[in-house]
């Protein structure tokens, strides 16, 4: 109206639209906020990685050997797959104990395919279980961790032979996967002379 003061509206705050999280950000959010697992910043085009040694260590074994060890794990022990390798999550500090444990089990030096990743190491972060667009060759969860469940209580540990809070026994797990790793190594070693002999026979046939 003429002669009246203009109507002034104050404190009108319109929130800016939120940008949707990118795929990598959603995965990082799941690990850092829902599981409270430390991650390693990923460069563009590289997978997100998990920091090892604080919440868990990792036994990295051939998938066939890993499947044999699953019976020694608790139902909620997280297990990941990547290619032909299985990654069994174990209690922090287990990687440091592994050489001595293998010697005690009389497997020292006989299972080069059994690897341990401990403090300072990293692994590729498997996609959360509700994502179905995992790329071929990427890490995936065979037994995913559960948000809200403390992972440490389900991990194989050397302490008290698995008598701590119902945690599985690391000794039995390592003994089983070591035996199967050695068996796989022997199988490959025995197959190599056969392959060489077959190649020699084929060369003679064409000579």
PDB file of C-alpha atoms in Angstrom:
ATOM      1  CA  UNK A   1       0.000   0.000   0.000  1.00  0.00           C
ATOM      2  CA  UNK A   2       1.131   3.558  -0.693  1.00  0.00           C
ATOM      3  CA  UNK A   3       2.755   5.161   2.325  1.00  0.00           C
ATOM      4  CA  UNK A   4       3.066   1.954   4.298  1.00  0.00           C
ATOM      5  CA  UNK A   5       6.345   0.336   5.264  1.00  0.00           C
ATOM      6  CA  UNK A   6       7.471  -2.521   3.036  1.00  0.00           C
ATOM      7  CA  UNK A   7       7.019  -5.987   4.432  1.00  0.00           C
ATOM      8  CA  UNK A   8      10.420  -7.376   5.375  1.00  0.00           C
ATOM      9  CA  UNK A   9      10.835 -11.081   5.912  1.00  0.00           C
ATOM     10  CA  UNK A  10      13.867 -11.990   8.022  1.00  0.00           C
ATOM     11  CA  UNK A  11      15.592 -15.254   8.922  1.00  0.00           C
ATOM     12  CA  UNK A  12      14.308 -16.962   5.820  1.00  0.00           C
ATOM     13  CA  UNK A  13      16.844 -19.733   5.457  1.00  0.00           C
ATOM     14  CA  UNK A  14      16.475 -22.135   2.561  1.00  0.00           C
ATOM     15  CA  UNK A  15      18.862 -25.098   2.845  1.00  0.00           C
ATOM     16  CA  UNK A  16      20.913 -25.813  -0.223  1.00  0.00           C
ATOM     17  CA  UNK A  17      20.164 -29.133  -1.892  1.00  0.00           C
ATOM     18  CA  UNK A  18      22.476 -31.901  -0.701  1.00  0.00           C
ATOM     19  CA  UNK A  19      24.574 -33.606  -3.314  1.00  0.00           C
ATOM     20  CA  UNK A  20      24.125 -37.370  -3.315  1.00  0.00           C
ATOM     21  CA  UNK A  21      27.084 -39.290  -1.999  1.00  0.00           C
ATOM     22  CA  UNK A  22      29.249 -40.826  -4.688  1.00  0.00           C
ATOM     23  CA  UNK A  23      29.671 -44.598  -4.669  1.00  0.00           C
ATOM     24  CA  UNK A  24      33.099 -44.404  -3.011  1.00  0.00           C
ATOM     25  CA  UNK A  25      31.780 -41.996  -0.386  1.00  0.00           C
ATOM     26  CA  UNK A  26      28.889 -44.308   0.488  1.00  0.00           C
ATOM     27  CA  UNK A  27      31.282 -47.206   0.955  1.00  0.00           C
ATOM     28  CA  UNK A  28      33.608 -45.108   3.105  1.00  0.00           C
ATOM     29  CA  UNK A  29      30.660 -43.883   5.167  1.00  0.00           C
ATOM     30  CA  UNK A  30      29.589 -47.501   5.796  1.00  0.00           C
ATOM     31  CA  UNK A  31      33.005 -48.500   7.069  1.00  0.00           C
ATOM     32  CA  UNK A  32      33.866 -45.377   9.045  1.00  0.00           C
ATOM     33  CA  UNK A  33      30.474 -44.500  10.553  1.00  0.00           C
ATOM     34  CA  UNK A  34      28.554 -47.784  10.770  1.00  0.00           C
ATOM     35  CA  UNK A  35      31.437 -50.157  11.516  1.00  0.00           C
ATOM     36  CA  UNK A  36      33.925 -47.616  12.935  1.00  0.00           C
ATOM     37  CA  UNK A  37      36.752 -49.153  10.912  1.00  0.00           C
ATOM     38  CA  UNK A  38      39.644 -46.930   9.829  1.00  0.00           C
ATOM     39  CA  UNK A  39      40.065 -46.465   6.084  1.00  0.00           C
ATOM     40  CA  UNK A  40      42.898 -45.218   3.889  1.00  0.00           C
ATOM     41  CA  UNK A  41      42.079 -42.333   1.521  1.00  0.00           C
ATOM     42  CA  UNK A  42      41.837 -43.608  -2.031  1.00  0.00           C
ATOM     43  CA  UNK A  43      43.066 -41.799  -5.106  1.00  0.00           C
ATOM     44  CA  UNK A  44      40.633 -41.392  -7.973  1.00  0.00           C
ATOM     45  CA  UNK A  45      40.235 -44.659  -9.854  1.00  0.00           C
ATOM     46  CA  UNK A  46      41.575 -46.832  -7.008  1.00  0.00           C
ATOM     47  CA  UNK A  47      39.504 -48.860  -4.525  1.00  0.00           C
ATOM     48  CA  UNK A  48      38.978 -47.754  -0.959  1.00  0.00           C
ATOM     49  CA  UNK A  49      41.309 -49.558   1.415  1.00  0.00           C
ATOM     50  CA  UNK A  50      40.961 -50.653   5.015  1.00  0.00           C
ATOM     51  CA  UNK A  51      43.700 -50.038   7.547  1.00  0.00           C
ATOM     52  CA  UNK A  52      44.811 -53.281   9.210  1.00  0.00           C
ATOM     53  CA  UNK A  53      46.191 -53.730  12.713  1.00  0.00           C
ATOM     54  CA  UNK A  54      43.861 -51.591  14.830  1.00  0.00           C
ATOM     55  CA  UNK A  55      40.541 -53.494  14.752  1.00  0.00           C
ATOM     56  CA  UNK A  56      41.802 -56.712  13.152  1.00  0.00           C
ATOM     57  CA  UNK A  57      44.670 -58.466  11.399  1.00  0.00           C
ATOM     58  CA  UNK A  58      44.219 -60.576   8.272  1.00  0.00           C
ATOM     59  CA  UNK A  59      45.245 -64.074   7.172  1.00  0.00           C
ATOM     60  CA  UNK A  60      45.507 -64.059   3.367  1.00  0.00           C
ATOM     61  CA  UNK A  61      45.292 -67.628   2.031  1.00  0.00           C
ATOM     62  CA  UNK A  62      44.233 -69.514  -1.118  1.00  0.00           C
ATOM     63  CA  UNK A  63      40.438 -69.700  -1.243  1.00  0.00           C
ATOM     64  CA  UNK A  64      40.457 -73.514  -1.078  1.00  0.00           C
ATOM     65  CA  UNK A  65      42.530 -73.483   2.101  1.00  0.00           C
ATOM     66  CA  UNK A  66      40.377 -70.726   3.558  1.00  0.00           C
ATOM     67  CA  UNK A  67      37.174 -72.718   3.023  1.00  0.00           C
ATOM     68  CA  UNK A  68      38.669 -75.565   5.042  1.00  0.00           C
ATOM     69  CA  UNK A  69      39.268 -73.163   7.927  1.00  0.00           C
ATOM     70  CA  UNK A  70      35.747 -71.722   8.013  1.00  0.00           C
ATOM     71  CA  UNK A  71      34.598 -74.401  10.459  1.00  0.00           C
ATOM     72  CA  UNK A  72      36.919 -72.915  13.094  1.00  0.00           C
ATOM     73  CA  UNK A  73      35.325 -69.468  12.873  1.00  0.00           C
ATOM     74  CA  UNK A  74      32.429 -68.009  14.806  1.00  0.00           C
ATOM     75  CA  UNK A  75      29.239 -67.462  12.764  1.00  0.00           C
ATOM     76  CA  UNK A  76      29.892 -63.699  12.753  1.00  0.00           C
ATOM     77  CA  UNK A  77      33.616 -63.793  11.934  1.00  0.00           C
ATOM     78  CA  UNK A  78      34.012 -61.603   8.819  1.00  0.00           C
ATOM     79  CA  UNK A  79      35.560 -63.279   5.776  1.00  0.00           C
ATOM     80  CA  UNK A  80      36.333 -61.649   2.415  1.00  0.00           C
ATOM     81  CA  UNK A  81      37.186 -62.977  -1.046  1.00  0.00           C
ATOM     82  CA  UNK A  82      39.233 -61.378  -3.783  1.00  0.00           C
ATOM     83  CA  UNK A  83      39.969 -63.433  -6.841  1.00  0.00           C
ATOM     84  CA  UNK A  84      41.426 -66.768  -5.728  1.00  0.00           C
ATOM     85  CA  UNK A  85      42.420 -65.466  -2.296  1.00  0.00           C
ATOM     86  CA  UNK A  86      40.423 -65.547   0.922  1.00  0.00           C
ATOM     87  CA  UNK A  87      40.983 -63.041   3.715  1.00  0.00           C
ATOM     88  CA  UNK A  88      40.182 -64.262   7.208  1.00  0.00           C
ATOM     89  CA  UNK A  89      39.933 -61.525   9.812  1.00  0.00           C
ATOM     90  CA  UNK A  90      41.739 -62.424  13.040  1.00  0.00           C
ATOM     91  CA  UNK A  91      42.497 -60.653  16.311  1.00  0.00           C
ATOM     92  CA  UNK A  92      44.898 -57.675  16.249  1.00  0.00           C
ATOM     93  CA  UNK A  93      48.473 -58.806  16.858  1.00  0.00           C
ATOM     94  CA  UNK A  94      47.947 -62.211  15.235  1.00  0.00           C
ATOM     95  CA  UNK A  95      50.184 -61.345  12.272  1.00  0.00           C
ATOM     96  CA  UNK A  96      53.106 -60.816  14.638  1.00  0.00           C
ATOM     97  CA  UNK A  97      52.392 -64.150  16.343  1.00  0.00           C
ATOM     98  CA  UNK A  98      52.079 -66.154  13.118  1.00  0.00           C
ATOM     99  CA  UNK A  99      55.772 -67.062  12.483  1.00  0.00           C
ATOM    100  CA  UNK A 100      56.210 -68.425  15.991  1.00  0.00           C
ATOM    101  CA  UNK A 101      52.880 -70.220  15.831  1.00  0.00           C
ATOM    102  CA  UNK A 102      53.805 -71.901  12.535  1.00  0.00           C
ATOM    103  CA  UNK A 103      57.127 -73.018  14.055  1.00  0.00           C
ATOM    104  CA  UNK A 104      55.295 -74.423  17.086  1.00  0.00           C
ATOM    105  CA  UNK A 105      52.923 -76.297  14.776  1.00  0.00           C
ATOM    106  CA  UNK A 106      55.984 -77.536  12.804  1.00  0.00           C
ATOM    107  CA  UNK A 107      54.872 -75.738   9.657  1.00  0.00           C
ATOM    108  CA  UNK A 108      57.612 -73.088   9.697  1.00  0.00           C
ATOM    109  CA  UNK A 109      58.922 -72.410   6.181  1.00  0.00           C
ATOM    110  CA  UNK A 110      56.572 -74.971   4.607  1.00  0.00           C
ATOM    111  CA  UNK A 111      53.583 -72.770   3.772  1.00  0.00           C
ATOM    112  CA  UNK A 112      54.754 -69.765   1.714  1.00  0.00           C
ATOM    113  CA  UNK A 113      51.204 -69.213   0.479  1.00  0.00           C
ATOM    114  CA  UNK A 114      49.952 -68.380   4.001  1.00  0.00           C
ATOM    115  CA  UNK A 115      50.410 -64.648   4.479  1.00  0.00           C
ATOM    116  CA  UNK A 116      49.594 -62.405   7.395  1.00  0.00           C
ATOM    117  CA  UNK A 117      48.799 -58.685   7.227  1.00  0.00           C
ATOM    118  CA  UNK A 118      49.176 -56.740  10.441  1.00  0.00           C
ATOM    119  CA  UNK A 119      49.786 -53.246  11.754  1.00  0.00           C
ATOM    120  CA  UNK A 120      50.601 -50.794   8.993  1.00  0.00           C
ATOM    121  CA  UNK A 121      49.099 -52.989   6.269  1.00  0.00           C
ATOM    122  CA  UNK A 122      46.036 -52.410   4.118  1.00  0.00           C
ATOM    123  CA  UNK A 123      43.510 -54.472   2.172  1.00  0.00           C
ATOM    124  CA  UNK A 124      41.011 -53.504  -0.505  1.00  0.00           C
ATOM    125  CA  UNK A 125      37.682 -52.711   1.109  1.00  0.00           C
ATOM    126  CA  UNK A 126      34.998 -55.173  -0.031  1.00  0.00           C
ATOM    127  CA  UNK A 127      31.773 -53.541  -1.166  1.00  0.00           C
ATOM    128  CA  UNK A 128      29.008 -53.448   1.484  1.00  0.00           C
ATOM    129  CA  UNK A 129      26.727 -56.501   1.249  1.00  0.00           C
ATOM    130  CA  UNK A 130      23.760 -54.536  -0.139  1.00  0.00           C
ATOM    131  CA  UNK A 131      25.614 -53.453  -3.279  1.00  0.00           C
ATOM    132  CA  UNK A 132      25.175 -55.656  -6.330  1.00  0.00           C
ATOM    133  CA  UNK A 133      27.403 -53.793  -8.809  1.00  0.00           C
ATOM    134  CA  UNK A 134      30.765 -55.193  -7.705  1.00  0.00           C
ATOM    135  CA  UNK A 135      33.355 -55.214 -10.483  1.00  0.00           C
ATOM    136  CA  UNK A 136      34.951 -58.480 -11.517  1.00  0.00           C
ATOM    137  CA  UNK A 137      38.063 -59.163  -9.467  1.00  0.00           C
ATOM    138  CA  UNK A 138      37.076 -56.733  -6.711  1.00  0.00           C
ATOM    139  CA  UNK A 139      36.994 -57.766  -3.072  1.00  0.00           C
ATOM    140  CA  UNK A 140      33.627 -59.030  -1.789  1.00  0.00           C
ATOM    141  CA  UNK A 141      32.332 -60.198   1.560  1.00  0.00           C
ATOM    142  CA  UNK A 142      31.716 -63.920   1.961  1.00  0.00           C
ATOM    143  CA  UNK A 143      30.665 -63.259   5.567  1.00  0.00           C
ATOM    144  CA  UNK A 144      30.101 -59.522   5.999  1.00  0.00           C
ATOM    145  CA  UNK A 145      30.590 -57.712   9.307  1.00  0.00           C
ATOM    146  CA  UNK A 146      27.465 -56.533  11.076  1.00  0.00           C
ATOM    147  CA  UNK A 147      27.076 -52.877  12.088  1.00  0.00           C
ATOM    148  CA  UNK A 148      26.576 -52.579  15.822  1.00  0.00           C
ATOM    149  CA  UNK A 149      28.361 -55.844  16.584  1.00  0.00           C
ATOM    150  CA  UNK A 150      31.872 -55.531  18.039  1.00  0.00           C
ATOM    151  CA  UNK A 151      34.051 -57.362  15.558  1.00  0.00           C
ATOM    152  CA  UNK A 152      36.776 -58.188  18.099  1.00  0.00           C
ATOM    153  CA  UNK A 153      34.550 -60.649  19.983  1.00  0.00           C
ATOM    154  CA  UNK A 154      34.207 -62.867  16.902  1.00  0.00           C
ATOM    155  CA  UNK A 155      37.843 -62.936  15.770  1.00  0.00           C
ATOM    156  CA  UNK A 156      40.169 -65.925  16.233  1.00  0.00           C
ATOM    157  CA  UNK A 157      42.691 -65.204  18.957  1.00  0.00           C
ATOM    158  CA  UNK A 158      45.725 -66.906  20.447  1.00  0.00           C
ATOM    159  CA  UNK A 159      44.748 -65.944  23.999  1.00  0.00           C
ATOM    160  CA  UNK A 160      43.503 -68.798  26.178  1.00  0.00           C
ATOM    161  CA  UNK A 161      42.918 -71.070  23.162  1.00  0.00           C
ATOM    162  CA  UNK A 162      39.683 -69.398  22.198  1.00  0.00           C
ATOM    163  CA  UNK A 163      38.325 -69.260  25.731  1.00  0.00           C
ATOM    164  CA  UNK A 164      37.972 -65.482  25.806  1.00  0.00           C
ATOM    165  CA  UNK A 165      34.407 -64.359  25.277  1.00  0.00           C
ATOM    166  CA  UNK A 166      33.739 -67.331  23.027  1.00  0.00           C
ATOM    167  CA  UNK A 167      36.267 -66.145  20.436  1.00  0.00           C
ATOM    168  CA  UNK A 168      37.523 -68.891  18.075  1.00  0.00           C
ATOM    169  CA  UNK A 169      40.928 -70.475  18.561  1.00  0.00           C
ATOM    170  CA  UNK A 170      43.635 -69.097  16.258  1.00  0.00           C
ATOM    171  CA  UNK A 171      45.797 -72.218  16.722  1.00  0.00           C
ATOM    172  CA  UNK A 172      43.209 -74.556  15.202  1.00  0.00           C
ATOM    173  CA  UNK A 173      42.510 -72.124  12.365  1.00  0.00           C
ATOM    174  CA  UNK A 174      46.186 -71.712  11.456  1.00  0.00           C
ATOM    175  CA  UNK A 175      46.844 -75.454  11.738  1.00  0.00           C
ATOM    176  CA  UNK A 176      44.028 -76.235   9.315  1.00  0.00           C
ATOM    177  CA  UNK A 177      44.788 -73.599   6.701  1.00  0.00           C
ATOM    178  CA  UNK A 178      48.540 -74.357   6.894  1.00  0.00           C
ATOM    179  CA  UNK A 179      47.906 -78.044   6.179  1.00  0.00           C
ATOM    180  CA  UNK A 180      45.718 -77.194   3.183  1.00  0.00           C
ATOM    181  CA  UNK A 181      48.168 -74.556   1.905  1.00  0.00           C
ATOM    182  CA  UNK A 182      50.934 -77.169   2.011  1.00  0.00           C
ATOM    183  CA  UNK A 183      48.715 -79.691   0.244  1.00  0.00           C
ATOM    184  CA  UNK A 184      47.984 -77.192  -2.523  1.00  0.00           C
ATOM    185  CA  UNK A 185      51.698 -76.417  -2.855  1.00  0.00           C
ATOM    186  CA  UNK A 186      52.523 -80.130  -3.191  1.00  0.00           C
ATOM    187  CA  UNK A 187      49.780 -80.517  -5.805  1.00  0.00           C
ATOM    188  CA  UNK A 188      51.252 -77.726  -7.908  1.00  0.00           C
ATOM    189  CA  UNK A 189      54.783 -79.067  -7.474  1.00  0.00           C
ATOM    190  CA  UNK A 190      53.715 -82.523  -8.601  1.00  0.00           C
ATOM    191  CA  UNK A 191      51.885 -81.081 -11.603  1.00  0.00           C
ATOM    192  CA  UNK A 192      54.901 -79.209 -12.930  1.00  0.00           C
ATOM    193  CA  UNK A 193      57.008 -82.261 -13.999  1.00  0.00           C
ATOM    194  CA  UNK A 194      53.950 -83.622 -15.828  1.00  0.00           C
ATOM    195  CA  UNK A 195      53.559 -80.358 -17.712  1.00  0.00           C
ATOM    196  CA  UNK A 196      57.248 -80.375 -18.642  1.00  0.00           C
ATOM    197  CA  UNK A 197      57.051 -83.998 -19.826  1.00  0.00           C
ATOM    198  CA  UNK A 198      53.965 -83.257 -21.923  1.00  0.00           C
ATOM    199  CA  UNK A 199      55.689 -80.321 -23.563  1.00  0.00           C
ATOM    200  CA  UNK A 200      58.737 -82.493 -24.334  1.00  0.00           C
ATOM    201  CA  UNK A 201      56.555 -85.221 -25.876  1.00  0.00           C
ATOM    202  CA  UNK A 202      54.801 -82.652 -28.044  1.00  0.00           C
ATOM    203  CA  UNK A 203      58.144 -81.258 -29.218  1.00  0.00           C
ATOM    204  CA  UNK A 204      59.347 -84.762 -30.158  1.00  0.00           C
ATOM    205  CA  UNK A 205      56.147 -85.452 -32.067  1.00  0.00           C
ATOM    206  CA  UNK A 206      56.774 -82.468 -34.339  1.00  0.00           C
ATOM    207  CA  UNK A 207      60.531 -83.068 -34.752  1.00  0.00           C
TER     208      UNK A 207
END
